[in-house]
Coordinates of C-alpha atoms in Angstrom, one line a residue:
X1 CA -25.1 0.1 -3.9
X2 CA -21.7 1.9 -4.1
X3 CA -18.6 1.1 -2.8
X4 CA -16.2 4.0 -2.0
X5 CA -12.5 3.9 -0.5
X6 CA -10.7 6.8 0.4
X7 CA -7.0 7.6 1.6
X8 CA -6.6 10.5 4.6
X9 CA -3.6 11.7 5.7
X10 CA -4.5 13.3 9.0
X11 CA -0.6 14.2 9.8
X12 CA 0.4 14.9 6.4
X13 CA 3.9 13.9 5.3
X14 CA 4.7 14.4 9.0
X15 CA 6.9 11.2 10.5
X16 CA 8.6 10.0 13.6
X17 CA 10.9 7.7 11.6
X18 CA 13.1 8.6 9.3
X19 CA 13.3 5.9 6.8
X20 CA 16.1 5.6 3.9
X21 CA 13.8 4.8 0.8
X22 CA 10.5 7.0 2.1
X23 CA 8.5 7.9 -1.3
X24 CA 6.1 9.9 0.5
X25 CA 8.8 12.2 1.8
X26 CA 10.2 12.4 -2.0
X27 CA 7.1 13.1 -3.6
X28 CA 6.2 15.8 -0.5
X29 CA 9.4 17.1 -1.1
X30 CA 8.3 17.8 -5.4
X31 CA 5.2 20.3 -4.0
X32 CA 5.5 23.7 -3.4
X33 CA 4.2 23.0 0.5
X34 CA 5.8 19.7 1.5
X35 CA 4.0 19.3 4.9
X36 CA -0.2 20.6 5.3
X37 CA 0.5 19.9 9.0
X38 CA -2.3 18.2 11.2
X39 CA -5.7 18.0 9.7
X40 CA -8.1 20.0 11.8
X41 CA -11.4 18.3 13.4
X42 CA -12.8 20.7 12.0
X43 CA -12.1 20.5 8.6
X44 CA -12.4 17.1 9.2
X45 CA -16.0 17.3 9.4
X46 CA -16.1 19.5 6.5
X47 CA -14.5 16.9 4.5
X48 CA -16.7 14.2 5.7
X49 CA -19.7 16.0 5.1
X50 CA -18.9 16.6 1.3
X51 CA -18.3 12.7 1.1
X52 CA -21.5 11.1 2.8
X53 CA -23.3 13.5 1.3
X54 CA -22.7 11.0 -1.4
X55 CA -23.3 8.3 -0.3
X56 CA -26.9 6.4 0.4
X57 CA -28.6 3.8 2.6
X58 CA -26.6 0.9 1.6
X59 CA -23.6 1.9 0.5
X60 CA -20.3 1.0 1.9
X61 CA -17.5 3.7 2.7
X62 CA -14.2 2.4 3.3
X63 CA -11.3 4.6 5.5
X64 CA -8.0 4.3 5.5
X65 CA -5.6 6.8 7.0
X66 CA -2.3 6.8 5.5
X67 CA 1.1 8.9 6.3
X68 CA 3.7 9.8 6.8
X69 CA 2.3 8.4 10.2
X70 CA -0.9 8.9 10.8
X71 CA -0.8 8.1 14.3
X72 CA 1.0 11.3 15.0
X73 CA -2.4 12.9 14.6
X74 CA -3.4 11.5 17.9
X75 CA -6.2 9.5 19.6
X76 CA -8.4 11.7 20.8
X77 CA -8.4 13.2 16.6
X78 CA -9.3 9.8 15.4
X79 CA -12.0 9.0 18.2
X80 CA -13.7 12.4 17.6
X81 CA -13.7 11.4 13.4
X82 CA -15.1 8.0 14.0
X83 CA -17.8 9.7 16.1
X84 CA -18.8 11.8 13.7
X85 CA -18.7 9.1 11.2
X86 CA -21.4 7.6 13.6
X87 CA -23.6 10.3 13.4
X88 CA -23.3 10.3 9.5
X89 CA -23.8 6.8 8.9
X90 CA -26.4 5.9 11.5
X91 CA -25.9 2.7 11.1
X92 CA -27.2 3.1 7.0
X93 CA -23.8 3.1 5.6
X94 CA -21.1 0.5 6.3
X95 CA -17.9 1.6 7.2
X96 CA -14.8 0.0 7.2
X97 CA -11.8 1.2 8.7
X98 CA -8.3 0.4 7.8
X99 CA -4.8 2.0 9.2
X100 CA -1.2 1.7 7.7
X101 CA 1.0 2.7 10.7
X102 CA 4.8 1.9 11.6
X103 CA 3.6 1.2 14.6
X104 CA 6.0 3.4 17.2
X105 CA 2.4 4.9 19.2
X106 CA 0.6 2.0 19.7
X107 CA 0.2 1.8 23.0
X108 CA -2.9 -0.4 25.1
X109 CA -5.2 2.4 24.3
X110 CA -4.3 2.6 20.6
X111 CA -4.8 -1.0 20.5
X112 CA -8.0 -0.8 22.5
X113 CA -9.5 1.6 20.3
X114 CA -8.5 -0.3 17.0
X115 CA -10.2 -3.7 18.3
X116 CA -13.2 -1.7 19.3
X117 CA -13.9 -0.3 15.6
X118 CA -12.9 -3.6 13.8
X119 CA -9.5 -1.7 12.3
X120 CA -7.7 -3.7 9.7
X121 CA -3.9 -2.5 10.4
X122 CA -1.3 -2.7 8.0
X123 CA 2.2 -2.9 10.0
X124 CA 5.1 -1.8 8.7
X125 CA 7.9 -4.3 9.1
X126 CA 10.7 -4.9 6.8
X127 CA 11.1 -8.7 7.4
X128 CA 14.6 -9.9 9.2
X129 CA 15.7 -7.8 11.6
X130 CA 18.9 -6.7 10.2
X131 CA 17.5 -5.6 7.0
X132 CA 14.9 -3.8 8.8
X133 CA 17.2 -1.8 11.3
X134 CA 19.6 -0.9 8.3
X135 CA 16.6 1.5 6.5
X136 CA 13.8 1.9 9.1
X137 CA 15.3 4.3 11.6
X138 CA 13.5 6.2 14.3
X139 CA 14.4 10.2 14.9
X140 CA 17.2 9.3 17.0
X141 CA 18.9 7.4 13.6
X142 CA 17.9 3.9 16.0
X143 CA 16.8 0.9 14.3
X144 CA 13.0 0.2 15.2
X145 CA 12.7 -3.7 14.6
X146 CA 12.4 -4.5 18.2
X147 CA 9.8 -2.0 19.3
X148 CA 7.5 -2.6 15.5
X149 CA 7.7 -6.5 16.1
X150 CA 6.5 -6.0 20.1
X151 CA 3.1 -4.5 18.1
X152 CA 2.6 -7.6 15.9
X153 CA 2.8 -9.9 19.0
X154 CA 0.3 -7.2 20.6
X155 CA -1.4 -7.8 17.7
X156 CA -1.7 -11.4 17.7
X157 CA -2.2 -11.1 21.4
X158 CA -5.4 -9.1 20.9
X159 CA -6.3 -10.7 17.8
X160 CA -7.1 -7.6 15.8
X161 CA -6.7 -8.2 11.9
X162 CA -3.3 -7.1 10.4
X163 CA -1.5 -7.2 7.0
X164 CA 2.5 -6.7 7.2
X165 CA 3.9 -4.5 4.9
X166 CA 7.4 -4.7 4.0
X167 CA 9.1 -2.2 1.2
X168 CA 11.2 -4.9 -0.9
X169 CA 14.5 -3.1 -1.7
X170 CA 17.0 -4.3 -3.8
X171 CA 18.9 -5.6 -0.8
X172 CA 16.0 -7.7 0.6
X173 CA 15.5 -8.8 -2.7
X174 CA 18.6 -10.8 -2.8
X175 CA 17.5 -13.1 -0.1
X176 CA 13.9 -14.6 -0.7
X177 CA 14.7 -17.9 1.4
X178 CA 15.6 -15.3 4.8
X179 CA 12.6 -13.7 4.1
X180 CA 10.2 -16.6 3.2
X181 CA 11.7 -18.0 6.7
X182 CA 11.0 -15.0 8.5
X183 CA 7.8 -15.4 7.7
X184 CA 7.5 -19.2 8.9
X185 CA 8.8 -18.3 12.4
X186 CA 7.2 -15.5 12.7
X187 CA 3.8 -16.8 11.9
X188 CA 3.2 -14.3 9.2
X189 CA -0.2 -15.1 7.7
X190 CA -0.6 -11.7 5.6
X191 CA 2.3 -10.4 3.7
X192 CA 2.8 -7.5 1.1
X193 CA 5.2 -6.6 -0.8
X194 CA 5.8 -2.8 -1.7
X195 CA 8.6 -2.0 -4.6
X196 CA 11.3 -0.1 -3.5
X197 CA 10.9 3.2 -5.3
X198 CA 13.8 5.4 -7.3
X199 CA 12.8 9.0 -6.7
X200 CA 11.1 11.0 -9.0
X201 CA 13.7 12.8 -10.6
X202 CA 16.4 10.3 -10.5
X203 CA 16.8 7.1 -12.1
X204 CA 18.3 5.3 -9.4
X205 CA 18.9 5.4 -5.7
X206 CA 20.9 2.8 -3.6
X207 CA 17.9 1.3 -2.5
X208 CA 15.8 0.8 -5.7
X209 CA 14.6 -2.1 -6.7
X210 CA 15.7 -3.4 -10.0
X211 CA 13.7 -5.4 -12.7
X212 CA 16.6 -8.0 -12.4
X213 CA 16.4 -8.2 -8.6
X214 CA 12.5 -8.6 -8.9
X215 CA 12.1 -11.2 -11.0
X216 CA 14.7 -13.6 -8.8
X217 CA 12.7 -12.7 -6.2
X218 CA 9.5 -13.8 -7.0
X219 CA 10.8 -16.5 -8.6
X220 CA 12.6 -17.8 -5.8
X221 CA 9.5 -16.9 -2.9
X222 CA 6.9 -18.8 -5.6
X223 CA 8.4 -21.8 -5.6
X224 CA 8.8 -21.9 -1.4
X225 CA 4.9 -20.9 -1.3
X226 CA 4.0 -23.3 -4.4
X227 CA 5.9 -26.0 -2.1
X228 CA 4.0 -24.8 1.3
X229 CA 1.0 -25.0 -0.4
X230 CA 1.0 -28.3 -1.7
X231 CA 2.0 -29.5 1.6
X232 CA -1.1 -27.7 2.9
X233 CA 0.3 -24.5 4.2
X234 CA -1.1 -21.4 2.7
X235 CA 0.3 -18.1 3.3
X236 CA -1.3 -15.0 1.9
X237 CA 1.4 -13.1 -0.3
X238 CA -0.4 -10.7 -1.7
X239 CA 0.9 -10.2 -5.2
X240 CA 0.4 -14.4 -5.7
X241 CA -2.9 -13.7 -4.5
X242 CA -4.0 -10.9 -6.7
X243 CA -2.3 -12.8 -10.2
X244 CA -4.5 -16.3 -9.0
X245 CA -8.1 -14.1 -8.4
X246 CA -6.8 -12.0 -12.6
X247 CA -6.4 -15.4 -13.2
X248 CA -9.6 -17.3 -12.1
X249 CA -12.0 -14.3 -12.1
X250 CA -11.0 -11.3 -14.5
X251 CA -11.2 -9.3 -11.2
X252 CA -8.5 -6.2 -11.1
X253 CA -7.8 -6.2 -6.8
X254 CA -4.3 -4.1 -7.2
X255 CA -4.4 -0.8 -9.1
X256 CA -1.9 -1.2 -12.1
X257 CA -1.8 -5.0 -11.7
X258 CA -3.3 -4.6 -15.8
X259 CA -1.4 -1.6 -16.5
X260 CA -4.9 0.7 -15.3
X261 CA -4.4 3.5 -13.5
X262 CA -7.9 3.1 -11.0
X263 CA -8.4 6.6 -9.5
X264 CA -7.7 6.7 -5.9
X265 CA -9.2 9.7 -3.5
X266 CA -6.2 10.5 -1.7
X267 CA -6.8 13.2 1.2
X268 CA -4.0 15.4 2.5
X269 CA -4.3 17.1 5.4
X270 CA -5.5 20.1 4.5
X271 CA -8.2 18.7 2.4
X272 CA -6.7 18.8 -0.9
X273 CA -7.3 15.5 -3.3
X274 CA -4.9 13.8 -5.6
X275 CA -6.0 10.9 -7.9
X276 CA -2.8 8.5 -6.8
X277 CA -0.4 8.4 -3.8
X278 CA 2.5 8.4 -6.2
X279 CA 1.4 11.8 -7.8
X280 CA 0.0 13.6 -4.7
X281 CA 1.8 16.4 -6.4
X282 CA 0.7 20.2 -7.1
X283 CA 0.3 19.7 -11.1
X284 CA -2.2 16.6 -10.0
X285 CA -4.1 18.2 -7.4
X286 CA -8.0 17.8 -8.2
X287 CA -9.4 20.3 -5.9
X288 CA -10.4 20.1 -2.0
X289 CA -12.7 18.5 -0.4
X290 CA -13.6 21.2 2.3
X291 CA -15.2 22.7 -0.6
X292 CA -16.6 20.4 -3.1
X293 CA -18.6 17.0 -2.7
X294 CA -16.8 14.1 -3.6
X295 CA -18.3 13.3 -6.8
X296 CA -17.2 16.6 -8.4
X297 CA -13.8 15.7 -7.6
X298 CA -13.6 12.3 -8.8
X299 CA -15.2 13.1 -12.6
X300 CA -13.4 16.5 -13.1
X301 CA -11.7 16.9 -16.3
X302 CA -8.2 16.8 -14.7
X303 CA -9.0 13.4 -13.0
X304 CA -10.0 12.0 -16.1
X305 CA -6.9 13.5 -17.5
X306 CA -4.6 11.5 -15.2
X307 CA -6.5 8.2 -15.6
X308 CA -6.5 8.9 -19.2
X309 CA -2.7 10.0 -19.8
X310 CA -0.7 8.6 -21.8
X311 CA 1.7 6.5 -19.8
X312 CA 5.5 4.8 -20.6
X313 CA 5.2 1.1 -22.6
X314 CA 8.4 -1.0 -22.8
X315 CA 9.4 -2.1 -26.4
X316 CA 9.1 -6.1 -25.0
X317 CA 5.1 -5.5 -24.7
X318 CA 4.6 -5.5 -28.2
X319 CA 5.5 -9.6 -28.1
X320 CA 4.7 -9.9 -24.8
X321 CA 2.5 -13.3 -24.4
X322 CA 0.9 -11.2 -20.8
X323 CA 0.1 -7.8 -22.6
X324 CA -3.7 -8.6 -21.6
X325 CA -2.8 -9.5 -17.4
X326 CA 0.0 -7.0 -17.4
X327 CA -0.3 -3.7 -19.6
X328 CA 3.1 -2.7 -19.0
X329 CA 2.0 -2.2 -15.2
X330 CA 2.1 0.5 -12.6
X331 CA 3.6 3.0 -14.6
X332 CA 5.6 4.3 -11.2
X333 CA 7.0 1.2 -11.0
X334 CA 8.2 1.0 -14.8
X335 CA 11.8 1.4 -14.0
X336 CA 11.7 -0.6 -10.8
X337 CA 9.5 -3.7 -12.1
X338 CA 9.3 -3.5 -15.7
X339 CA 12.3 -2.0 -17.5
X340 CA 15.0 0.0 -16.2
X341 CA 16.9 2.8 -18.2
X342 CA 20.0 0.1 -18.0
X343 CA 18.8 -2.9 -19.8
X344 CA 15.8 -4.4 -21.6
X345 CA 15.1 -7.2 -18.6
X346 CA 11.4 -7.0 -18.3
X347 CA 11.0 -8.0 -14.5
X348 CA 7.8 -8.9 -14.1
X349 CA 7.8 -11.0 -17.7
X350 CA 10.9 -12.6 -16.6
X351 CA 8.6 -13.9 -13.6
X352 CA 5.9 -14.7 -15.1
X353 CA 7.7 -17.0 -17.6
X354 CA 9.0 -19.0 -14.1
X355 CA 5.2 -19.0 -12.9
X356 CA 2.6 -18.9 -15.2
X357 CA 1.9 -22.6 -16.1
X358 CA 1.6 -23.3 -11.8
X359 CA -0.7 -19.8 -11.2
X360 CA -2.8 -21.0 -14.2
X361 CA -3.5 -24.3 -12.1
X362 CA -4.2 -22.4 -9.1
X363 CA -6.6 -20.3 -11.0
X364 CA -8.0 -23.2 -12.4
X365 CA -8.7 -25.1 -9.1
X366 CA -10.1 -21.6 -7.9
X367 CA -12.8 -21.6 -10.5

């Protein structure tokens, strides 16, 4: 039985927020067409088609729709796709759906809809309001934090599954104990943590996280969840989570975490398909899917090339006592996590040396 994910990106780059640190709007802006629009139903269907064709009794197909905002695409777009995903699965093929969404267009019916096909949501919400509001901004230049965090109590209200997401610049990196009591009074049971990226032709960018700023981060927001957790409080922080399951299991649940790049089947809106969000770029592009079946996509020469490049590795790996549960990492997040042009701080080491004996007792206990 095979399990497939895929990204879609049913509104492109398109946005109604105009975010400060937005790497989907600086890698859009590297391609010779920064914006494929709105993704047809009908091509759409073309696209699904070419993947379930795929796929067998058994399998499991997992959908997430991705931005930009995806939501811009509109209800109606995503109740006639999960209809016809219906009709293709006939109840043969799990499917899983799964949304990352800032949250602005979720109205009762949005919400509605979401509970009735069992979507996991992924909120975006930058953890204290003030830090929020200074970098997540709607068309208008507004801060958003009121109207976002009105979804996550709609959210709770309706129970429907949801993960926040919040983009750790190098701002919100200085204060772990704000944001680890954000999270206590805001009842935040799911929590991930996206690096602030530098943009891809520029080493730096006000916002950009820093190796430096990472490591006293996580340093600082293990020791309040190590403490919660002893006391019986467990929080799911999803980088802590994926290091204890490396740990305990051998099992690879981030792409990167080992310094791997897994192939991803990102789907832009005009059907084109790109082996990683980061490089959904015209050099990368693998071919479309309103064309070719999934499978020819995923094992064409040029996606083996880009799993198989040769990618940047820091001088301190070749010492490095967590070569084998690091790799040197995601290699877009080399100069925000690993090592910066400016110094030879390796982030993520630097945490790991704070960490490692406590996460190997975790991982023990989880065996």
């Amino acid at each position: 039985m095979k399990q497939l994910s895929v990204m879609m990106k049913p509104a492109s780059s398109l946005c109604n927020m105009h975010c400060r640190y937005c790497f989907y709007t600086d890698v859009s802006k590297c391609r010779t067409q920064s914006s494929f629009g709105f993704m047809s139903i009908e091509a759409s269907k073309r696209i699904l088609n070419n993947i379930f064709s795929q796929l067998n009794a058994g399998d499991t197909l997992t959908m997430a729709f991705q931005g930009g905002e995806p939501t811009l695409a509109g209800l109606e777009w995503f109740r006639q796709l999960t209809d016809e995903i219906s009709g293709l699965s006939q109840g043969k093929i799990h499917v899983n759906y799964a949304l990352q969404t800032n949250g602005l267009l979720l109205d009762d019916a949005w919400l509605y809809f979401l509970k009735q096909h069992d979507f996991l949501v992924g909120l975006s919400l930058d953890g204290p309001r003030s830090f929020h509001d200074s970098n997540r901004l709607d068309a208008s230049e507004k801060g958003t934090f009121q109207r976002t965090y009105a979804v996550k109590q709609h959210l709770d209200r309706l129970k429907i599954p949801y993960n926040i997401m919040t983009v750790l610049t190098n701002e919100l990196a200085r204060h772990p104990q704000q944001v680890w009591n954000f999270m206590e009074d805001c009842s935040i049971s799911f929590i991930q943590f996206i690096p602030c990226l530098a943009s891809l032709d520029a080493d730096n960018s006000p916002q950009a996280l820093t190796p430096k700023r990472y490591a006293q981060f996580y340093i600082h927001l293990f020791d309040l969840w190590f403490q919660a957790f002893k006391q019986g409080t467990y929080r799911s922080i999803k980088l802590f989570d994926d290091l204890v399951n490396l740990l305990s299991s051998g099992q690879v649940n981030a792409c990167g975490l080992t310094g791997e790049c897994q192939q991803q089947i990102i789907i832009e809106a005009d059907g084109s398909v790109y082996p990683c969000d980061f490089y959904a770029l015209d050099e990368w592009r693998l071919g479309s899917l309103q064309e070719d079946n999934i499978r020819m996509l995923s094992e064409s020469e040029k996606a083996k090339l880009f799993s198989s490049r040769r990618k940047p590795v820091p001088p301190q790996c070749s010492d490095c006592p967590y070569r084998q549960i690091c790799g040197g990492g995601c290699p877009r997040m080399y100069r925000e996590v690993f090592c910066s042009t400016k110094n030879d701080i390796c982030g993520h080491r630097t945490f790991l040396d704070a960490s490692i004996e406590r996460l190997l007792r975790l991982a023990e206990a989880a065996r």
